[in-house]
Amino acid sequence: MLLELRDLHVAYGDAPAVWDVSLDVDAGEIVSVIGPNGAGKTTLINAVAGLLRIRRGSARLDGVELGRLRPHQVCEQGIALVPEGRRLFTRMSVEENLEIGGYRPAARASRDASLARVYDLFPVLREKRLQDAGLLSGGQQQMVAIGRALMAKPRIMLFDEPSLGLAPAIVDDMFDIIASVRAEGVAVLLVEQNVGKALEVADRAYVLEQGRIVASGKPDALTKQPRIREVYLGV
């Protein structure tokens, strides 16, 4: 198993946000985590990325304990984050934003090839490579955020609400892009409120409510559960 979380507990001060969470992501898989606002989805992603301290339990990537590492060391293990809200340097060019993702030592030697790969995946970014990132549309900015993560040559990418703030016409394209990331051999852990799309693209999924996993399984099995159909799919 590539990524293993076991009995993970994360808190803000004395307030627990995620507890007793166990999940797995294997190489080449897309695993979705769905749940309502405030369920702890972003907290979970940020803990895996090393941005929040793990209070108890473990997070291991290929057997390496991530909880003992600083964020840049987590990245060096092969984890890349596409954060909620994209968090680009809006006054820097598209290409400068992409190049920032390629400073991981293992990625530097192939930075030019990685940049070409990103431009092949997102041809519009090649056309706009010299423009300030802040001048792009929301969908194009999300492409930059994904491209920046790919520049790090990750083994697994963490997506935090990638469809947030995007026009409905762009959302389908975004999930196609996530599927194409997996097609290139990169595993994906996806946190997403668009439950239908998150389940459609996933190999497996977990339901997170009030900081705990309350259901898990193959998407087709989850969508047959009456409560999930009612609460998350509106059926």
Coordinates of C-alpha atoms in Angstrom, one line a residue:
M1 CA 0.0 0.0 0.0
L2 CA 1.4 3.4 -0.9
L3 CA -0.3 5.7 1.6
E4 CA -1.6 4.3 4.9
L5 CA -3.4 6.2 7.6
R6 CA -4.0 4.5 10.9
D7 CA -6.1 5.8 13.8
L8 CA -5.2 9.4 12.8
H9 CA -6.0 12.1 15.3
V10 CA -5.6 15.8 14.5
A11 CA -6.8 18.7 16.6
Y12 CA -6.8 22.5 16.8
G13 CA -5.7 23.3 20.3
D14 CA -7.9 21.2 22.5
A15 CA -10.6 20.8 19.9
P16 CA -10.4 17.5 18.0
A17 CA -11.0 17.9 14.2
V18 CA -10.2 14.4 13.0
W19 CA -10.0 11.2 15.0
D20 CA -9.6 7.5 14.6
V21 CA -9.3 7.9 10.8
S22 CA -7.9 5.0 8.9
L23 CA -7.7 4.8 5.1
D24 CA -5.4 3.5 2.3
V25 CA -4.4 4.7 -1.1
D26 CA -2.6 2.2 -3.3
A27 CA -0.3 3.1 -6.2
G28 CA -2.3 4.2 -9.3
E29 CA -5.6 4.6 -7.3
I30 CA -8.0 7.5 -7.0
V31 CA -9.5 7.5 -3.6
S32 CA -12.2 10.1 -2.7
V33 CA -13.1 11.4 0.7
I34 CA -16.6 12.9 0.8
G35 CA -18.5 14.6 3.5
P36 CA -20.3 17.8 4.6
N37 CA -18.8 21.2 5.3
G38 CA -16.9 21.0 8.6
A39 CA -16.4 17.3 8.5
G40 CA -12.6 17.5 8.7
K41 CA -11.8 16.8 5.1
T42 CA -9.3 19.7 4.6
T43 CA -7.8 19.0 8.0
L44 CA -7.2 15.4 6.9
I45 CA -5.5 16.5 3.7
N46 CA -3.3 19.1 5.4
A47 CA -2.2 16.6 8.0
V48 CA -1.1 14.2 5.3
A49 CA 0.8 17.0 3.6
G50 CA 2.6 17.9 6.9
L51 CA 0.9 21.3 7.3
L52 CA -0.9 20.1 10.5
R53 CA 0.6 18.1 13.4
I54 CA -0.6 14.6 13.8
R55 CA -1.5 14.2 17.5
R56 CA -2.0 10.4 17.5
G57 CA -1.9 7.6 15.1
S58 CA 0.2 7.3 12.0
A59 CA 0.5 8.4 8.3
R60 CA 2.9 6.4 6.3
L61 CA 4.0 6.7 2.7
D62 CA 5.6 3.6 1.4
G63 CA 6.5 2.7 5.0
V64 CA 8.0 6.2 5.9
E65 CA 6.3 7.9 8.9
L66 CA 5.2 11.3 7.7
G67 CA 4.3 12.7 11.1
R68 CA 7.9 13.1 12.0
L69 CA 8.7 15.1 8.9
R70 CA 8.5 18.8 8.1
P71 CA 6.3 19.9 5.2
H72 CA 9.2 20.2 2.7
Q73 CA 10.4 16.7 3.8
V74 CA 6.9 15.3 3.1
C75 CA 7.1 16.8 -0.4
E76 CA 10.5 15.1 -0.9
Q77 CA 8.9 11.8 -0.1
G78 CA 6.7 12.2 -3.2
I79 CA 3.6 14.0 -2.0
A80 CA 2.2 17.1 -3.7
L81 CA -0.8 19.2 -2.6
V82 CA -3.2 21.0 -4.8
P83 CA -4.7 23.3 -2.1
E84 CA -8.2 24.7 -1.8
G85 CA -8.4 28.1 -3.4
R86 CA -5.3 27.3 -5.6
R87 CA -3.0 29.7 -3.7
L88 CA -1.0 30.9 -6.7
F89 CA 1.4 33.8 -6.8
T90 CA -1.0 36.0 -8.7
R91 CA 1.6 38.7 -9.8
M92 CA 4.0 36.1 -11.1
S93 CA 3.7 34.6 -14.5
V94 CA 2.1 31.2 -15.2
E95 CA 5.5 29.7 -16.0
E96 CA 7.1 31.1 -12.8
N97 CA 4.3 29.6 -10.8
L98 CA 4.9 26.2 -12.5
E99 CA 8.6 26.4 -12.0
I100 CA 8.2 26.8 -8.2
G101 CA 6.8 23.2 -8.1
G102 CA 10.0 21.9 -9.6
Y103 CA 12.5 22.7 -6.8
R104 CA 12.2 19.3 -5.1
P105 CA 15.8 17.9 -5.6
A106 CA 14.5 14.8 -7.4
A107 CA 12.5 17.0 -9.8
R108 CA 15.1 19.6 -10.7
A109 CA 17.0 17.5 -13.2
S110 CA 13.9 16.9 -15.3
R111 CA 12.3 20.4 -14.9
D112 CA 12.3 21.2 -18.6
A113 CA 10.7 17.8 -19.4
S114 CA 8.2 18.2 -16.7
L115 CA 7.3 21.7 -17.9
A116 CA 6.7 20.3 -21.4
R117 CA 4.5 17.6 -19.9
V118 CA 2.4 20.2 -18.1
Y119 CA 2.0 22.2 -21.3
D120 CA 1.0 19.1 -23.2
L121 CA -1.6 18.4 -20.6
F122 CA -2.8 22.0 -20.5
P123 CA -2.1 23.6 -23.9
V124 CA -3.8 26.9 -22.9
L125 CA -1.1 27.4 -20.3
R126 CA 1.5 27.3 -23.0
E127 CA -0.3 30.1 -24.7
K128 CA -0.5 32.1 -21.5
R129 CA 2.8 31.2 -20.0
L130 CA 4.0 34.8 -19.7
Q131 CA 0.8 36.2 -18.3
D132 CA 0.4 36.9 -14.6
A133 CA -1.4 34.0 -13.0
G134 CA -3.9 36.4 -11.4
L135 CA -5.3 37.3 -14.9
L136 CA -6.4 33.8 -15.7
S137 CA -9.9 32.4 -15.3
G138 CA -10.7 30.2 -12.3
G139 CA -10.4 27.0 -14.4
Q140 CA -7.1 28.1 -15.8
Q141 CA -5.7 29.0 -12.4
Q142 CA -6.7 25.5 -11.2
M143 CA -4.7 24.1 -14.1
V144 CA -1.7 26.0 -12.9
A145 CA -2.1 24.7 -9.4
I146 CA -2.3 21.1 -10.7
G147 CA 0.6 21.7 -13.1
R148 CA 2.7 23.1 -10.3
A149 CA 2.1 19.9 -8.2
L150 CA 3.0 17.7 -11.2
M151 CA 6.3 19.6 -11.6
A152 CA 7.4 18.0 -8.3
K153 CA 7.1 14.6 -9.9
P154 CA 4.9 13.2 -7.1
R155 CA 3.9 9.6 -6.4
I156 CA 0.7 10.8 -4.9
M157 CA -1.3 14.1 -5.3
L158 CA -3.6 15.5 -2.7
F159 CA -6.6 17.5 -4.1
D160 CA -8.5 19.7 -1.8
E161 CA -11.9 20.8 -3.2
P162 CA -10.6 21.2 -6.8
S163 CA -14.0 22.1 -8.2
L164 CA -14.6 24.8 -5.6
G165 CA -15.5 28.1 -7.3
L166 CA -15.4 26.8 -10.8
A167 CA -18.2 27.3 -13.4
P168 CA -20.3 24.2 -13.9
A169 CA -19.2 23.9 -17.5
I170 CA -15.5 23.6 -16.3
V171 CA -16.1 21.0 -13.5
D172 CA -16.4 18.0 -15.9
D173 CA -13.1 19.1 -17.5
M174 CA -11.4 19.3 -14.0
F175 CA -12.4 15.7 -13.1
D176 CA -11.2 14.5 -16.5
I177 CA -7.8 16.1 -15.7
I178 CA -7.7 14.3 -12.3
A179 CA -8.4 11.0 -14.2
S180 CA -5.5 11.9 -16.6
V181 CA -3.2 12.5 -13.6
R182 CA -3.9 8.9 -12.5
A183 CA -3.4 7.6 -16.1
E184 CA 0.2 9.0 -15.8
G185 CA 0.8 6.7 -12.8
V186 CA 0.3 9.2 -10.0
A187 CA -2.0 8.1 -7.2
V188 CA -4.7 10.6 -6.0
L189 CA -6.3 11.3 -2.7
L190 CA -9.3 13.6 -3.5
V191 CA -11.3 15.6 -1.0
E192 CA -14.4 17.0 -2.8
Q193 CA -17.9 18.3 -2.0
N194 CA -19.2 17.4 -5.5
V195 CA -20.1 14.0 -4.3
G196 CA -21.4 12.7 -7.7
K197 CA -18.2 13.6 -9.5
A198 CA -16.0 12.4 -6.6
L199 CA -17.6 9.0 -6.7
E200 CA -17.7 8.8 -10.5
V201 CA -13.9 9.2 -10.8
A202 CA -12.8 7.2 -7.7
D203 CA -11.7 3.6 -7.4
R204 CA -12.7 3.7 -3.7
A205 CA -14.3 6.2 -1.4
Y206 CA -14.6 7.1 2.3
V207 CA -17.4 9.1 3.9
L208 CA -16.1 11.5 6.7
E209 CA -18.6 13.0 9.1
Q210 CA -17.8 15.0 12.2
G211 CA -14.1 14.0 12.0
R212 CA -14.7 10.2 11.7
I213 CA -15.0 7.7 8.8
V214 CA -18.6 6.5 8.8
A215 CA -18.6 4.5 5.6
S216 CA -16.2 3.2 2.9
G217 CA -16.1 1.0 -0.1
K218 CA -16.4 0.9 -3.8
P219 CA -18.4 3.9 -5.3
D220 CA -21.1 1.7 -6.7
A221 CA -21.7 0.0 -3.3
L222 CA -21.8 3.4 -1.5
T223 CA -24.3 4.8 -3.9
K224 CA -26.7 2.0 -3.1
Q225 CA -26.8 2.9 0.5
P226 CA -30.1 4.7 1.2
R227 CA -28.6 7.3 3.6
I228 CA -25.8 8.2 1.2
R229 CA -28.3 8.5 -1.7
E230 CA -30.5 10.7 0.3
V231 CA -28.0 12.9 2.1
Y232 CA -25.2 13.2 -0.5
L233 CA -26.8 12.5 -3.8
G234 CA -30.3 14.0 -3.3
V235 CA -32.0 10.8 -4.4

